[in-house]
Short mmCIF file of C-alpha atoms in Angstrom, two decimals:
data_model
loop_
_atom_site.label_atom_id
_atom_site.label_comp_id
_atom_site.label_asym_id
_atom_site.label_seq_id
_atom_site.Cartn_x
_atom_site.Cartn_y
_atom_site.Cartn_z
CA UNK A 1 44.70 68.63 68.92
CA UNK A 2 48.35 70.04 69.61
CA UNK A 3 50.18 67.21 70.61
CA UNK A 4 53.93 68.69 70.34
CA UNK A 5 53.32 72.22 71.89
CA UNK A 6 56.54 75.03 72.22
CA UNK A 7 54.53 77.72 73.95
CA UNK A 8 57.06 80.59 73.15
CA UNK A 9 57.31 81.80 69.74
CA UNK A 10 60.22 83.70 70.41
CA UNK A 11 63.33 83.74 72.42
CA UNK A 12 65.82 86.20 72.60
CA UNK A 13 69.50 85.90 74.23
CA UNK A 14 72.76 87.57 74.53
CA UNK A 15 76.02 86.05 72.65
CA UNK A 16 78.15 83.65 74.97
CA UNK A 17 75.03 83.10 77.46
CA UNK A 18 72.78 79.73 77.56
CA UNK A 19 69.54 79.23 75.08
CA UNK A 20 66.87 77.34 77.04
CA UNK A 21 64.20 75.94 74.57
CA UNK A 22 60.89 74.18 75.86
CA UNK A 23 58.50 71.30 74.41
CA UNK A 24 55.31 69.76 76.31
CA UNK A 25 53.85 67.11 74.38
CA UNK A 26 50.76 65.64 75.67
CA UNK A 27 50.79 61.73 74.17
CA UNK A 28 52.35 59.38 76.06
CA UNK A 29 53.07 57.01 73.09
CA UNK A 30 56.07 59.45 72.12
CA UNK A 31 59.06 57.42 72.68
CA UNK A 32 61.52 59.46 70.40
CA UNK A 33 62.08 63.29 70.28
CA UNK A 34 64.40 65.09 67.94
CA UNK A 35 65.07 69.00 67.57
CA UNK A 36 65.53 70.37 64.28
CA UNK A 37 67.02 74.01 63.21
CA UNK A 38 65.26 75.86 60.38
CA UNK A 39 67.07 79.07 59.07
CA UNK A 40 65.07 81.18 55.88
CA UNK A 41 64.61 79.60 52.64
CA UNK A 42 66.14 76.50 53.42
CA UNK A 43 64.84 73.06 55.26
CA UNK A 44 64.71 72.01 58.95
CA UNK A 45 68.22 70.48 59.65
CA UNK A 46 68.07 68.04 62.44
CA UNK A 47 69.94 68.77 65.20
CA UNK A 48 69.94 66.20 68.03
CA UNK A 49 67.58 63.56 69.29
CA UNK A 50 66.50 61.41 72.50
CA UNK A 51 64.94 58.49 73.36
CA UNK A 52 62.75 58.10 76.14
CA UNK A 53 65.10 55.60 77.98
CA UNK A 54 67.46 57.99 78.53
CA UNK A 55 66.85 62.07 80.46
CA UNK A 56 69.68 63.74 78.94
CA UNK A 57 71.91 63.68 75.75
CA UNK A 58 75.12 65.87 74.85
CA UNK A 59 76.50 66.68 70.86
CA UNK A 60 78.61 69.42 71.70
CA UNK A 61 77.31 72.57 72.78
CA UNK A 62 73.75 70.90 72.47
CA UNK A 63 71.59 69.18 75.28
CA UNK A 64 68.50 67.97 75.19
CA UNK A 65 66.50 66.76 78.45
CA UNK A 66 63.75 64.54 78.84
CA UNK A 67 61.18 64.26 81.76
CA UNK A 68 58.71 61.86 80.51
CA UNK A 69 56.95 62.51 83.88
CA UNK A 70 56.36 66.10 83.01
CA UNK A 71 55.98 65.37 79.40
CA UNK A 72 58.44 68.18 78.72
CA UNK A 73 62.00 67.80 77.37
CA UNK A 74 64.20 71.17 76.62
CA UNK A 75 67.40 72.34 74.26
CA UNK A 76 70.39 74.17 75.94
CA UNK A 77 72.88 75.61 73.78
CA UNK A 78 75.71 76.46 75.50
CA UNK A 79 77.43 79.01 74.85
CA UNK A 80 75.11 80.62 72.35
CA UNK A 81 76.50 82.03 69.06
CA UNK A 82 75.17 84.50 66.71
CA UNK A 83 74.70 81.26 64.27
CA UNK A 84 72.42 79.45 66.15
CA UNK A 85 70.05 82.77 65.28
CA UNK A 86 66.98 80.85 63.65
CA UNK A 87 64.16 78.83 64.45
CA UNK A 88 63.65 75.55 66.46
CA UNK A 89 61.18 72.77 65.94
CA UNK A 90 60.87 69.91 68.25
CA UNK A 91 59.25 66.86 67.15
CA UNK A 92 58.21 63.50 68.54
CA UNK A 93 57.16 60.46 67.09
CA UNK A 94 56.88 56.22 68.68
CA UNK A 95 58.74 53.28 67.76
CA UNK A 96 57.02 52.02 64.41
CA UNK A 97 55.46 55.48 63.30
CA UNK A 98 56.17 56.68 60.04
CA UNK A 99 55.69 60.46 61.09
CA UNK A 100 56.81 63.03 63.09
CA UNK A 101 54.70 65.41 65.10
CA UNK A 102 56.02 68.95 64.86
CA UNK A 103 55.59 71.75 67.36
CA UNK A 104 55.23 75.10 66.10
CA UNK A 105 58.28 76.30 66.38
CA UNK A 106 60.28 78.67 68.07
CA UNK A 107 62.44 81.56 66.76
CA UNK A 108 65.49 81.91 68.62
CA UNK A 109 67.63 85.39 67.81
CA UNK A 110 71.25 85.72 69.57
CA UNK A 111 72.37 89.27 70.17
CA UNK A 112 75.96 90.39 70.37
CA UNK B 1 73.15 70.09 52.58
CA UNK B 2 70.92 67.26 53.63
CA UNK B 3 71.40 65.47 50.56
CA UNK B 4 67.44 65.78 49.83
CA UNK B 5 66.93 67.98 46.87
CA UNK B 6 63.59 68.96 45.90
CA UNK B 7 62.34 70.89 42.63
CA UNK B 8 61.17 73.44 42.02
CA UNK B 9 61.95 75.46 44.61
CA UNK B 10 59.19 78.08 43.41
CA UNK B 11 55.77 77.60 42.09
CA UNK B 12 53.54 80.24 41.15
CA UNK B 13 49.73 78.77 39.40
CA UNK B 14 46.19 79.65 39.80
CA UNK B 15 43.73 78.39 41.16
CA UNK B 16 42.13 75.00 40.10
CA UNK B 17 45.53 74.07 38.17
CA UNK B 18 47.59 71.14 39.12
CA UNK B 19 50.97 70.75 39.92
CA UNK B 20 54.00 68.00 40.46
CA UNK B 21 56.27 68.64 42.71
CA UNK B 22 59.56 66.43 42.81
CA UNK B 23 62.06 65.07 45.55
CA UNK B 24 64.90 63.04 45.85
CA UNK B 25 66.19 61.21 48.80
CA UNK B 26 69.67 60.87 49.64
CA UNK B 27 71.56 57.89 48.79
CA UNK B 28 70.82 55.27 50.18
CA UNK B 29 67.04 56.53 51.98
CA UNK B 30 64.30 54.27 51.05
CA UNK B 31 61.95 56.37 52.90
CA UNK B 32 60.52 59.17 51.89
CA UNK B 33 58.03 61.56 54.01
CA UNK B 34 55.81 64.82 52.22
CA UNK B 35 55.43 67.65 54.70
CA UNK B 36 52.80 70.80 54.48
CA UNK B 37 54.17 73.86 56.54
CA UNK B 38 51.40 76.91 56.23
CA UNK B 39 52.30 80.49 57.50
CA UNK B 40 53.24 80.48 60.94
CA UNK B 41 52.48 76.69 61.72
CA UNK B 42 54.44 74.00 62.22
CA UNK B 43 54.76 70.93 59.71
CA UNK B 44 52.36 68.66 59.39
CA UNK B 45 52.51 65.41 57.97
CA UNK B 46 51.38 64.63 54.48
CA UNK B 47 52.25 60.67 53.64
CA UNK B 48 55.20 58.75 53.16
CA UNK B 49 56.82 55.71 51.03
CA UNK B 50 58.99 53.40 51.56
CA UNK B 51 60.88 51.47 48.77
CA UNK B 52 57.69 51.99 46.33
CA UNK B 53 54.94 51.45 48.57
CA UNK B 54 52.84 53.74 50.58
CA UNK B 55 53.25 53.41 54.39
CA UNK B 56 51.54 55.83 56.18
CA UNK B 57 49.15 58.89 55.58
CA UNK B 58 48.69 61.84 57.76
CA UNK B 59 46.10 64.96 56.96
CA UNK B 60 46.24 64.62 53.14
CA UNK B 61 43.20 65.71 51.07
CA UNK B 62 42.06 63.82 48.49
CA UNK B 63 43.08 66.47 46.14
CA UNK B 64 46.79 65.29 46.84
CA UNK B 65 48.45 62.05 45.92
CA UNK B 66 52.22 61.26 45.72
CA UNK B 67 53.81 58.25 44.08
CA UNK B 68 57.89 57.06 44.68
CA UNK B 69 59.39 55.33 41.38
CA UNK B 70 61.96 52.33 41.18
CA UNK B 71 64.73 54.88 41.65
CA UNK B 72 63.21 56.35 44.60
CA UNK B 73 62.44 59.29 43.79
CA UNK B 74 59.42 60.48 44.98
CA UNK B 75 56.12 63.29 43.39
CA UNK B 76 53.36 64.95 45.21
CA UNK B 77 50.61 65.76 42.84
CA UNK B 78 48.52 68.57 43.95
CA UNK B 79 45.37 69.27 41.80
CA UNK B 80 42.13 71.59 41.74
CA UNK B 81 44.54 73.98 43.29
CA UNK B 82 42.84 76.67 46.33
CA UNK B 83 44.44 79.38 47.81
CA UNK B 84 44.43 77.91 51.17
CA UNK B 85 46.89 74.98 49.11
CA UNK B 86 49.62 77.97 49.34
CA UNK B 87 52.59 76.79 51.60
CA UNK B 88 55.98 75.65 51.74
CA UNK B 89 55.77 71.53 50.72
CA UNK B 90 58.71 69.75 52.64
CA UNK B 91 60.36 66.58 51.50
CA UNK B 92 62.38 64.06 54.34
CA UNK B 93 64.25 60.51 53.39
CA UNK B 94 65.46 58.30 56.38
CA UNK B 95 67.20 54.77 55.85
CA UNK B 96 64.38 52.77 56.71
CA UNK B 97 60.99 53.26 58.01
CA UNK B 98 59.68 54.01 61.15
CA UNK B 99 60.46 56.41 64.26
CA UNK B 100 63.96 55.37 65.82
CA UNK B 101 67.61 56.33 67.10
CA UNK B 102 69.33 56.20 63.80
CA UNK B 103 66.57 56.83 61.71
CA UNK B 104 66.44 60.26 61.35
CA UNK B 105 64.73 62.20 58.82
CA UNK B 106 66.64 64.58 57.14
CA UNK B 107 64.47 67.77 55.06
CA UNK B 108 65.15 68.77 51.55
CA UNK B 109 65.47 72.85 51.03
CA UNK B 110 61.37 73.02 50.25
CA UNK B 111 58.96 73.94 47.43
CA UNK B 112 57.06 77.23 47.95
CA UNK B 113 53.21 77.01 46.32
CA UNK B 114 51.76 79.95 45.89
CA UNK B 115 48.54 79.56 44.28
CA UNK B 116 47.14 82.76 43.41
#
């Protein structure tokens, strides 16, 4: 059972415009989400994270939104930059679990 | 860098061998989380310590086992090796245990199995 799902495997988007990535999860437990950033040969580095009080956090030219009614929460990097060329995992675990739940993963490429 | 370092970074055996792979957290992580990622999958969790003592165990075979020492360093023993054991083996530490704002687990750079 696919509880963290990221339904496009790939994304692709011009230099300077907005990256929109998207995560359903299906458990309703999940009270914590977190996007990582995985380039080749190297591990996921985490990015930003949410709890499920809040809809919406900012680090710079990352946001992540929440809508626990939807079960969906997205990344937006704004503006895109030919670094941010990799792949994305979200993730989502509960207060008290030791583990995260990954989704599969989706490989973002930024084109001049 | 995450501050997680994991050796080695490559591992090449045969099937039915076994293998130790190594991690260690950054300073100051008591926690310490094993993760399987397969071609094309996502990461899936393996088990995880915290300061010596097991916490929590995901999908793990039996095959597996992984142990963290007084200094915190952490192995994952993987025995009667199959080719379907191939993958890259992720290593995380956090500060404490448990899923929470400020309690983020941050990956070492991997060890890729290939057991042929």
């Amino acid at each position: 059972d696919q509880q963290v799902k990221q339904n496009s495997p790939s994304l692709s988007v011009q230099e300077g415009r907005i990256s929109i990535l998207n995560c359903d999860y299906t458990n309703s437990m999940f009270d914590y989400f977190l996007w990582y950033k995985k380039y080749p040969a190297e591990g996921p580095t985490f990015l930003i994270s949410i709890s499920s009080i809040k809809d919406k956090n900012e680090d710079g030219r990352f946001t992540v939104f929440l809508n626990k009614s939807a079960k969906h929460l997205s990344l937006h990097i704004v503006p895109s930059q030919p670094g941010d060329s990799a792949v994305y995992f979200c993730a989502a675990s509960f207060q008290g679990a030791q583990k995260l739940v990954f989704g599969q993963g989706t490989r973002l490429t930024i084109n001049p | 860098d995450s501050g997680v370092t994991q050796t080695p970074k490559h591992l090449i055996t045969a099937t039915g061998q076994r293998v130790t792979l190594r991690c260690s957290p950054r300073s100051g992580d008591l926690s310490v989380y094993w993760y399987q990622q397969s071609l094309d999958q996502g990461l899936q969790f393996l088990i995880q310590y915290y300061n010596g003592e097991e916490r929590a165990k995901g999908n793990i075979l039996e095959r597996f086992s992984a142990q963290q020492f007084p200094d915190l360093h952490s192995e994952l023993n993987l025995s009667s090796l199959e080719l379907g054991d191939s993958a890259l083996y992720f290593c995380a530490s956090s500060v404490v245990s448990g899923g929470a704002l400020g309690n983020e687990q941050f990956f070492g750079p991997g060890t890729r199995l290939t057991v042929l």
